[in-house]
XYZ file of C-alpha atoms in Angstrom:
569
model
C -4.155 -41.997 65.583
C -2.839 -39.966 63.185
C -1.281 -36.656 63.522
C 0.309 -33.598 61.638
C 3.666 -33.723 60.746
C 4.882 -31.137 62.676
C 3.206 -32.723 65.956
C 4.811 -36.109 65.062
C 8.287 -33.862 65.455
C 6.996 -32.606 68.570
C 5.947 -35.621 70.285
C 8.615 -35.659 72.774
C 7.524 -32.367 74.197
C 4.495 -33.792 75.247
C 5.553 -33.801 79.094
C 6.017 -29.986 78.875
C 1.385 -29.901 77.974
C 1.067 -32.991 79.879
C -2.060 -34.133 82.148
C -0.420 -33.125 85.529
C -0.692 -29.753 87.255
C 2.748 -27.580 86.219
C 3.857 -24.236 86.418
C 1.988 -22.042 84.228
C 2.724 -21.160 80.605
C 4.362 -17.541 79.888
C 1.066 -15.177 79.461
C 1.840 -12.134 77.493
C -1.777 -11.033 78.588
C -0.459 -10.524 82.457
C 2.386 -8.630 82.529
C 4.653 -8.376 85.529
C 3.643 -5.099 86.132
C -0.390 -6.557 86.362
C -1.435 -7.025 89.869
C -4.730 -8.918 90.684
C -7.276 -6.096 91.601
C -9.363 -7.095 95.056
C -12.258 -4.845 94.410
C -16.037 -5.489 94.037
C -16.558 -2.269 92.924
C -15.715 -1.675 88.713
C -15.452 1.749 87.331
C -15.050 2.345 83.875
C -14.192 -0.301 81.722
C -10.671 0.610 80.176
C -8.611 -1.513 78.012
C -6.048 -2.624 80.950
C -9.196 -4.461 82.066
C -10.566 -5.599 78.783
C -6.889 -7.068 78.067
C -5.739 -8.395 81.608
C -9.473 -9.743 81.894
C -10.778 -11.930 84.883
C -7.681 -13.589 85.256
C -6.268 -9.808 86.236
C -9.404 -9.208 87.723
C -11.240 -12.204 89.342
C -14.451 -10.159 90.383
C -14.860 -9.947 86.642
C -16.259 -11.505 83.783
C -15.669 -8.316 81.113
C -15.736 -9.720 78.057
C -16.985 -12.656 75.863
C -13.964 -15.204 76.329
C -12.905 -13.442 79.611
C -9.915 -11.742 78.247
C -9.080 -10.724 74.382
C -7.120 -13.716 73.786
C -10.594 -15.588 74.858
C -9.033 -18.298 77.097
C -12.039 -18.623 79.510
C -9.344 -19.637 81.991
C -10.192 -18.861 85.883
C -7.344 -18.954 88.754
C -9.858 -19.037 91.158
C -9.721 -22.656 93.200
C -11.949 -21.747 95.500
C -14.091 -24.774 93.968
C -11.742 -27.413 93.543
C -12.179 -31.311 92.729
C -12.409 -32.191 96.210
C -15.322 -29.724 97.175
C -17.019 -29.664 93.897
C -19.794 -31.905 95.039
C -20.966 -29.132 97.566
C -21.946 -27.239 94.739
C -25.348 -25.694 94.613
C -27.595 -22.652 93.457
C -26.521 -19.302 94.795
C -29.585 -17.901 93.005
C -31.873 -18.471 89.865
C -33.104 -15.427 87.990
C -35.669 -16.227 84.897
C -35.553 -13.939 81.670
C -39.364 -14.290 80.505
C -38.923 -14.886 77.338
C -38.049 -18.492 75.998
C -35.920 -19.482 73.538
C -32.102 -20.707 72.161
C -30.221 -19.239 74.989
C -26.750 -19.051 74.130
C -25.911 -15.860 76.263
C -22.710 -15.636 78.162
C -22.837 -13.195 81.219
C -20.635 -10.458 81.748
C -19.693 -9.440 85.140
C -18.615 -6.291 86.663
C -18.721 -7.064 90.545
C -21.706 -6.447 91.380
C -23.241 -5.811 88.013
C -24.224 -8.802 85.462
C -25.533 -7.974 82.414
C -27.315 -10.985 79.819
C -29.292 -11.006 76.928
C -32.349 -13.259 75.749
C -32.430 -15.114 72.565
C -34.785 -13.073 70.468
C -37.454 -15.804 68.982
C -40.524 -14.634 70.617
C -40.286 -11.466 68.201
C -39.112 -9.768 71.800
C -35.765 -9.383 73.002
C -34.805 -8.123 76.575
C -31.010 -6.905 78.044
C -30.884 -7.285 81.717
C -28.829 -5.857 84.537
C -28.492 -8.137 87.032
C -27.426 -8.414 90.555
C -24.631 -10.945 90.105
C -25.084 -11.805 93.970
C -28.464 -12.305 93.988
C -30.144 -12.076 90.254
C -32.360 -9.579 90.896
C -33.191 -7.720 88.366
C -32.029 -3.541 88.669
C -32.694 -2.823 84.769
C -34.272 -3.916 81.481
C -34.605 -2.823 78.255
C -36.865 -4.445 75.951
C -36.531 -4.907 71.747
C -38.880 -6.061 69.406
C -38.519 -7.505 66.067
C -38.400 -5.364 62.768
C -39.570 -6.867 59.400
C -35.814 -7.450 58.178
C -35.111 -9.296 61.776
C -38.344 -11.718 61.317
C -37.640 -12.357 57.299
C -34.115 -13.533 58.290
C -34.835 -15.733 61.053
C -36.778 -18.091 58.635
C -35.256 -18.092 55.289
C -32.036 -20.649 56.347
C -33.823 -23.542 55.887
C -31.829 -25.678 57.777
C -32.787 -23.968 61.408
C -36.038 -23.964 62.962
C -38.232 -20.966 61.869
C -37.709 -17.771 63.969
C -34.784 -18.944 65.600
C -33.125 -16.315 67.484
C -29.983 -17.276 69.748
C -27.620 -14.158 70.998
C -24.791 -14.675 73.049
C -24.095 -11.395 75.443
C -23.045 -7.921 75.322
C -19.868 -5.914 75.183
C -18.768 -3.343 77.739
C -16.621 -0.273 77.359
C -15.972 2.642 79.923
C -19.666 3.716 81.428
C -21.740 1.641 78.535
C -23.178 -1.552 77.482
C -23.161 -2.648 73.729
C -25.355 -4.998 71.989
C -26.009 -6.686 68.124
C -29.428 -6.414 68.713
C -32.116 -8.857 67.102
C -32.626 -5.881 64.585
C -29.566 -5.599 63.520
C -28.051 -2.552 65.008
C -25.197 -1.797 67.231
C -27.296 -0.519 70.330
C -24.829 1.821 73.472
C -26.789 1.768 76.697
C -25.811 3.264 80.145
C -24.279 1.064 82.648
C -26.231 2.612 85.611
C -29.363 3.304 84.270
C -29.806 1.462 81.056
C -30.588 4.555 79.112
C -30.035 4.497 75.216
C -26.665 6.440 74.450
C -26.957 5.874 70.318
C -28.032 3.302 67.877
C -26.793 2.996 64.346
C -27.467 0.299 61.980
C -25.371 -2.500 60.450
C -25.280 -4.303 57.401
C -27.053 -7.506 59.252
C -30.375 -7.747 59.384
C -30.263 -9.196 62.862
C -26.922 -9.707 64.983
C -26.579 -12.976 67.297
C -23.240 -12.639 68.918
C -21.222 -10.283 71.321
C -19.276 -7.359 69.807
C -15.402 -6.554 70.767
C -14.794 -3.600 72.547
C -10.845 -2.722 72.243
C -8.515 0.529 71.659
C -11.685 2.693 71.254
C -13.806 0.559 68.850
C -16.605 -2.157 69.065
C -15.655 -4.662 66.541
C -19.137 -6.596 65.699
C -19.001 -10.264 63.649
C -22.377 -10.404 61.459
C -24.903 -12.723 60.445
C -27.269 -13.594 57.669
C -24.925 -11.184 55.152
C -24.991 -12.245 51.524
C -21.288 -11.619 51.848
C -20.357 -12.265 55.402
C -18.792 -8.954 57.211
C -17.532 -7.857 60.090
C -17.944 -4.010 61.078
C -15.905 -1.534 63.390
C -18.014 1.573 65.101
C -16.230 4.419 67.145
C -16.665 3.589 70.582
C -18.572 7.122 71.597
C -19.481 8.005 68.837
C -21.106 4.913 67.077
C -19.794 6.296 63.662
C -18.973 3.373 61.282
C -14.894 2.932 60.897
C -14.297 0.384 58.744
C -16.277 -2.643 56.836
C -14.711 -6.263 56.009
C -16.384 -8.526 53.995
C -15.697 -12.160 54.402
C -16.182 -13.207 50.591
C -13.596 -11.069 48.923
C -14.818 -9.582 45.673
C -12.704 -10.108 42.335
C -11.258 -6.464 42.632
C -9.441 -8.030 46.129
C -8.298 -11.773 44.669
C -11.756 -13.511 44.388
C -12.812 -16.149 46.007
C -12.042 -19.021 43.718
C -8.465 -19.156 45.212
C -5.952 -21.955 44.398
C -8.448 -24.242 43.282
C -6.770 -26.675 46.170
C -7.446 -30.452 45.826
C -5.811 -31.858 48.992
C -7.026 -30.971 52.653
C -4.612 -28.078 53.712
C -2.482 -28.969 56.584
C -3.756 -32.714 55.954
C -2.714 -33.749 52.261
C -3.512 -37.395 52.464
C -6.944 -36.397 52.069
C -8.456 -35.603 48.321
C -11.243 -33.517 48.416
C -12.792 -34.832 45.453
C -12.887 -31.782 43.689
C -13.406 -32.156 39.649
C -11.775 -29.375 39.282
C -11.970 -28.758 35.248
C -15.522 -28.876 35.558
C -15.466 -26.186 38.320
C -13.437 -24.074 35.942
C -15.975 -24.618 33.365
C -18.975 -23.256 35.321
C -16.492 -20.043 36.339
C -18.357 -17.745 33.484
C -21.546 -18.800 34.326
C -21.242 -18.854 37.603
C -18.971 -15.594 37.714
C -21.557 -13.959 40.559
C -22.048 -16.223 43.020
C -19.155 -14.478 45.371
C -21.738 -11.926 46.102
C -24.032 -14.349 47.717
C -21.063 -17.024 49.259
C -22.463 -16.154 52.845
C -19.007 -16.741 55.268
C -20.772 -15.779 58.353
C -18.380 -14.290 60.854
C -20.862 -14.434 64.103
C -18.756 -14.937 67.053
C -16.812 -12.745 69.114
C -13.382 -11.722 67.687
C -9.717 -12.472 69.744
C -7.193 -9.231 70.474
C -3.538 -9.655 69.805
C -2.694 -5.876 71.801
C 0.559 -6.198 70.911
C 0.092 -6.929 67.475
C -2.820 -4.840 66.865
C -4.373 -7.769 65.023
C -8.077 -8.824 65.559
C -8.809 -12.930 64.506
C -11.993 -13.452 62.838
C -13.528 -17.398 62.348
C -15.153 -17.538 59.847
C -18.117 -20.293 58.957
C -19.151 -22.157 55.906
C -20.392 -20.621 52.720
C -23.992 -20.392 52.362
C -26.340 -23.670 52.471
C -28.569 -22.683 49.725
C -25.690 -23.162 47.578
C -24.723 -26.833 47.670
C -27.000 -29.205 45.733
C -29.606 -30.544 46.267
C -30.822 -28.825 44.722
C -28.461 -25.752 43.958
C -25.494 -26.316 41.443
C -22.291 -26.120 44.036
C -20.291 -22.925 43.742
C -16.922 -23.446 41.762
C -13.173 -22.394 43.537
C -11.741 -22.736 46.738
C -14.904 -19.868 48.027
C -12.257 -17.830 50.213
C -12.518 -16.890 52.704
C -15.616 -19.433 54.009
C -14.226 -22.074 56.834
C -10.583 -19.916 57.763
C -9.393 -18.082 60.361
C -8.303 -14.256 59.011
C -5.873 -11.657 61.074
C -7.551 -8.458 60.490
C -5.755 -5.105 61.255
C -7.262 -3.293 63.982
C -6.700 0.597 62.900
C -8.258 -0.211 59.236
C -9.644 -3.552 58.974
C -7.326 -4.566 56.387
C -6.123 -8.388 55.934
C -2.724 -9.229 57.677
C -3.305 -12.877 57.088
C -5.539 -15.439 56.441
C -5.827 -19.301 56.422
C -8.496 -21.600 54.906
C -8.246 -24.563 56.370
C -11.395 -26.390 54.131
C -11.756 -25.080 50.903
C -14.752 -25.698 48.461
C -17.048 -26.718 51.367
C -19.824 -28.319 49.864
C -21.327 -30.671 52.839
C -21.938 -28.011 55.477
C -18.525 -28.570 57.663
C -19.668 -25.277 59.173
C -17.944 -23.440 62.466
C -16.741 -20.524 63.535
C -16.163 -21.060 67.022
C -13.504 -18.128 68.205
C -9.842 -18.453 68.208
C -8.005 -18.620 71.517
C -4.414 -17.206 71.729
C -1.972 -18.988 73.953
C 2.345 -19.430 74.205
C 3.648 -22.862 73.361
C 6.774 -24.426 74.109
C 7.649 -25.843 70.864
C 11.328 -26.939 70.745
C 12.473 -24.947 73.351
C 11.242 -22.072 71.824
C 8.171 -20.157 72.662
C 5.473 -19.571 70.018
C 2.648 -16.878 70.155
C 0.133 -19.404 68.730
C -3.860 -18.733 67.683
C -5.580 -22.099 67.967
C -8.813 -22.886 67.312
C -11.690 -25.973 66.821
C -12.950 -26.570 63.533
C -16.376 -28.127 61.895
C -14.169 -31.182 60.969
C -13.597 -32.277 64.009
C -9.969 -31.180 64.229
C -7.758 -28.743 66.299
C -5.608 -26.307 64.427
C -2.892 -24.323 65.651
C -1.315 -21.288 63.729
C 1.626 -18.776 64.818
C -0.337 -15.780 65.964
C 2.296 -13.480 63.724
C 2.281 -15.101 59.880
C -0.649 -17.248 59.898
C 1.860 -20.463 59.509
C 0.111 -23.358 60.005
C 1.891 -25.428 63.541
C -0.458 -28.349 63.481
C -3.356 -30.379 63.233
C -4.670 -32.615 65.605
C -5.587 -35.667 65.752
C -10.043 -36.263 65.226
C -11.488 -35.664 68.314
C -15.602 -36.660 66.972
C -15.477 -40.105 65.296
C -16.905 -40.281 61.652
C -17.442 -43.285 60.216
C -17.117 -41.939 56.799
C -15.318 -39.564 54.981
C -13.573 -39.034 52.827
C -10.264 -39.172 54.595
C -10.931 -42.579 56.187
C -12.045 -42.989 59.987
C -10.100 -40.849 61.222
C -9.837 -38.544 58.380
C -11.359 -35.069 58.072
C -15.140 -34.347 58.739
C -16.318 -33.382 55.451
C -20.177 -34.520 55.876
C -21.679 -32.070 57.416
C -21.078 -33.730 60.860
C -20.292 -30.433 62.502
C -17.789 -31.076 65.150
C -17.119 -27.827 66.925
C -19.895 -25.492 65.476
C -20.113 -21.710 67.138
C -19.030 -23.134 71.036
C -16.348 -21.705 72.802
C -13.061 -23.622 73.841
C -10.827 -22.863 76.747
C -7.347 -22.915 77.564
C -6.211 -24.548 81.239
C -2.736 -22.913 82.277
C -2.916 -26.091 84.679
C -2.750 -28.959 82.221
C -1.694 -27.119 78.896
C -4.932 -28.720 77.367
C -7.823 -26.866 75.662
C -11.438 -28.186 75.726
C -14.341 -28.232 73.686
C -17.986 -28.886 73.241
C -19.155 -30.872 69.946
C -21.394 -32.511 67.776
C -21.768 -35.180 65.286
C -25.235 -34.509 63.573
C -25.467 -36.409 59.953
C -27.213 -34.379 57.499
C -26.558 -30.841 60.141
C -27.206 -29.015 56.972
C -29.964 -30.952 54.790
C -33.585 -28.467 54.877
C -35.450 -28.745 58.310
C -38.566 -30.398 56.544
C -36.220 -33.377 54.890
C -33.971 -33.864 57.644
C -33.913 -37.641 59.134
C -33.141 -37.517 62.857
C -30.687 -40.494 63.739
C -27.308 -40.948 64.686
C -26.781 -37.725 66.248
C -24.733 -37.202 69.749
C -21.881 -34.978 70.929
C -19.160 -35.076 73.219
C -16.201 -32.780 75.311
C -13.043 -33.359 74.251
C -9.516 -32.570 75.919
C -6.991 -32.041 72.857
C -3.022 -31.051 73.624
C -2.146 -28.073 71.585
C 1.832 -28.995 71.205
C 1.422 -32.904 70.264
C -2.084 -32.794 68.588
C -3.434 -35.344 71.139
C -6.661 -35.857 71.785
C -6.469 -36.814 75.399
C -9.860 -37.439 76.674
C -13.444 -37.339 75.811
C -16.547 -37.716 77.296
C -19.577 -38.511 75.008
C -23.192 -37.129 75.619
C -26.300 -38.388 74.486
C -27.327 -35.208 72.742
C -25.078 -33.204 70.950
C -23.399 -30.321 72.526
C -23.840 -26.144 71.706
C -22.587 -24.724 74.670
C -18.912 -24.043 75.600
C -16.521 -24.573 78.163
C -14.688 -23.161 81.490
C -11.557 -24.514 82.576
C -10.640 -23.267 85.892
C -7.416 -23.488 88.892
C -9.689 -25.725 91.037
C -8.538 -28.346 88.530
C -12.263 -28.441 86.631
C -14.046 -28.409 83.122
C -17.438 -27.120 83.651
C -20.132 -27.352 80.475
C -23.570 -27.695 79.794
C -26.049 -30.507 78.217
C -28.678 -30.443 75.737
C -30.853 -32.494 77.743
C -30.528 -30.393 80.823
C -27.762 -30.806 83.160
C -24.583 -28.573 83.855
C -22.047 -30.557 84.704
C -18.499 -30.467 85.907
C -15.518 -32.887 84.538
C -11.917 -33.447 86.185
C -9.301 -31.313 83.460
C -6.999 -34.332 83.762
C -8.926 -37.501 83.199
C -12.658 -36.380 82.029
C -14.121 -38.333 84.725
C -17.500 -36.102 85.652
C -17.571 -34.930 88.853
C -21.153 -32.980 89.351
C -24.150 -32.747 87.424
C -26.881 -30.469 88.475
C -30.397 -30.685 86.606
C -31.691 -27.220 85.127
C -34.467 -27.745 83.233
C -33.980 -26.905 79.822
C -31.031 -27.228 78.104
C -27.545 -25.253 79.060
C -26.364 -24.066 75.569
C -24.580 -21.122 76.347
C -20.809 -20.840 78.055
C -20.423 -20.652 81.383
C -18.509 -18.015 83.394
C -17.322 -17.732 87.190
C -16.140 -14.401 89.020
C -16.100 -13.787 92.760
C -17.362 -11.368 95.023
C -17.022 -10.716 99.054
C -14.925 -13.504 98.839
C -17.253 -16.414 97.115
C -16.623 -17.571 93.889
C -19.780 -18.463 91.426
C -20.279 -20.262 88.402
C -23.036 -18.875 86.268
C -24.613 -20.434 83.168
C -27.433 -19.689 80.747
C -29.886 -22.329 80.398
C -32.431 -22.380 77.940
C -33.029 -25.170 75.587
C -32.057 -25.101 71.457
C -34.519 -24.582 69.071
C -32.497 -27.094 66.780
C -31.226 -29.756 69.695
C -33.772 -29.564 72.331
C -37.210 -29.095 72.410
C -37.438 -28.461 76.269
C -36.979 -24.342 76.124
C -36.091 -22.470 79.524
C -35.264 -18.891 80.427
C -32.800 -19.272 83.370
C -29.283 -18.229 84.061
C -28.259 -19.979 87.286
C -25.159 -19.017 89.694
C -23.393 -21.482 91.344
C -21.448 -21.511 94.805
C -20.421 -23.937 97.913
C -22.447 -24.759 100.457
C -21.150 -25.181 103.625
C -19.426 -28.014 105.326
């Protein structure tokens, strides 16, 4: 298989991220001076425990990826591959309302808190019990006129479809993108509304960064794409960031590249005088590029610098039967360094310019330290919608590798094992995580032909997904495990040695880190399209999931989050 260049030069390192348990990585994220707290009992949320996350804090789960660099990386091996088998429901708690669930569950100790997908008109944020699911508050939303008009006008997703993915929390309060659009602050003990201002979406689907006094929040179904920063207690808006620069900030038509960056053995096909033709004519279609920036952003503390993936520009713009936009359409499909204090650019890096097949995905970066050389590098990495790992220094934005194609196309226009630039969609919004076991990171995908083609015209066919284990220093892809649907979930890698993910078609399963051999399947239901978590309280570690179905994927819909834990000998 081929690889980048500068993983070809690193190929003898690949004993240092090999498939055997090691000594653990450098971790910036737990300093020497971090101690793991013992205590069931969380006070307020400060940004010690935001930053040091559950692996600082095991009875946690405080934030989307489990820590700001969003590793989703447990040291608990209280579950281990030996034991695994023994697995079974702690408890089952059901939401009521029926839909994409794609929540992930934050845990305080004792307090969960999960959101419902919003596509009965009806959302709901819950307080759990994470012990025994039992409901201790809720707070129910319903649907505006904006919220409602934007759920059906992308043609490509079923009508009113309405996934959300979890809540931030941040001292004594819960935050929420709520299904109307606005950043919502509720109490932690009671649930009682603190303040709710308004964003520029018209209906939010993923969970908002809380860090260094500010809830970042990544926005949907904005002619522009943005991404918006609110004062913590006050809600007051701080700064705004819009994904499709406008001319007065370089444009989007960019470099007019012709080669795949970081891969320049593939063309892109571009006819490039004839997109400089249409420029005049064409001259406004920045304003409506779309660049979604949904998912949750990563933390650099040190650096100050938030990382924002960024998705494809907007479907109603490639033919049929829409004239495709001309120029590179910065900053759709890259991964951009934002500066905390003001929002301003410190970097950014498009990795597929002038998308016009739908290669879509703006699954979250994940910041880890590589040994590359001898020398350590404070990397971002992150899965693509082509299918590919990529790996940038956390600092410049200079591009360390590509790896090697871990969905198969069959065509492209790369080759085989080229780039996935037909709308395949290999890593779409799911999560990856980061084993400090193996060196590996994982991922859910999906290979759907036509992903982006109108929901009436769409042919069904061909369509499954897989997880994939891909080595970050050599560009690897060193195991992967195909499903019969595809996969929108995400991933948990944990110190027990496991992988644990959700299917489509029902079944939460967990895989061996080292070989991909699956280990435990349990059968939910409806489909398990969110990312797991695990935390531990009184001494038992659990593994919670949200299982729900996909309005796109799977037409079996749930509204369950399970918890996991070991049954006795």
């Amino acid at each position: 298989m081929r690889v980048a260049s500068v993983f070809v030069l690193l190929a003898s390192l690949a004993s240092t991220a090999s498939c055997t348990k090691r000594e653990a990585p450098t971790d910036e994220f737990l300093s020497v001076t971090d101690s793991v707290v013992e205590s069931d009992q969380i006070g307020a949320v400060t940004d010690t425990l935001l930053r040091i996350g559950h692996r600082g804090q095991p009875a946690t789960w405080p934030t989307y990826g489990g820590d700001w660099a969003q590793t989703r990386y447990s040291s608990l091996d209280q579950i281990q591959l030996e034991n695994v088998s023994r697995l079974r429901p702690a408890w089952i708690a059901q939401t009521g309302v029926l839909g994409t669930f794609e929540a992930t569950p934050i845990v305080l100790g004792l307090e969960m808190y999960v959101t419902t997908p919003a596509e009965q008109g009806l959302q709901k944020v819950l307080r759990l019990d994470s012990t025994t699911g039992e409901t201790v508050w809720q707070v129910d939303l319903e649907s505006e006129e904006r919220s409602r008009l934007a759920a059906t006008e992308d043609e490509h997703l079923p009508r009113d479809f309405g996934p959300h993915r979890g809540v931030a929390v941040y001292g004594d309060r819960v935050y929420v993108g709520t299904l109307n659009g606005s950043l919502l602050a509720l109490r932690r003990d009671t649930g009682e509304r603190v303040f709710e201002v308004e964003t520029d979406s018209p209906r939010i689907t993923g969970a908002p960064l809380a860090a260094q006094g500010r809830i970042i929040v990544g926005l949907s179904w904005v002619d522009r794409g943005a991404v918006q920063a609110f004062d913590a207690k006050s809600g007051d808006l701080l700064w705004t960031w819009h994904t499709i620069p406008s001319p007065q900030d370089g444009g989007w038509w960019g470099d007019w590249i012709e080669r795949l960056p970081g891969r320049e053995e593939i063309d892109l096909g571009r006819d490039i005088a004839q997109e400089k033709a249409n420029q005049v004519r064409l001259s406004e279609t920045w304003r409506t590029g779309g660049g979604s920036a949904p998912m949750t952003p990563t933390f650099d503390h040190s650096l100050g610098l938030v990382y924002i993936s960024i998705g494809g520009p907007d479907p109603h713009g490639f033919p049929p039967p829409a004239e495709p936009h001309p120029g590179d359409m910065r900053w759709t499909n890259s991964i951009c360094a934002l500066h905390i204090e003001t929002g301003s650019v410190a970097w950014c890096y498009q990795f597929l310019p002038h998308d016009t097949k739908g290669a879509s995905g703006p699954t979250p970066g994940i910041l880890i330290n590589l040994n590359i050389e001898g020398r350590m590098r404070e990397a971002v990495a992150r899965f693509s919608g082509l299918g590919n790992l990529y790996v940038w220094d956390r600092k410049g934005g200079d591009l360390l590798g590509v790896s090697d194609n871990y969905v198969p196309v069959e065509t492209t226009t790369g080759g085989k094992t080229g780039a996935n630039l037909i709308g395949v969609a290999g890593t779409v919004w799911s999560p990856g995580a980061y084993s400090f076991e193996t060196g590996l990171l994982y991922s859910t995908n999906r290979r759907i032909p036509e992903y982006f083609e109108p929901r009436e015209t769409r042919r069904p066919g061909g369509e499954y997904g897989n997880i994939a284990a891909v080595n970050p220093i050599t560009g690897e892809v060193v195991w992967t495990r195909q499903t019969e649907k595809p996969m929108a979930g995400g991933t948990l890698a944990t110190a027990g040695g496991l992988v644990f993910a959700g299917r489509t078609t029902g079944w939460f399963d967990a895989y061996d880190a080292t070989t991909g051999e699956r280990l435990w399947s349990f059968r939910t239901g409806a489909g398990c399209n969110s990312a797991p978590v695990t935390y531990e309280v009184a001494g038992r570690q659990y593994v919670a999931v949200s299982c729900g179905g996909h309005g796109l994927l799977d037409p079996e819909s749930g509204d369950a989050i399970v918890a996991f834990s070991l049954v006795p000998d």
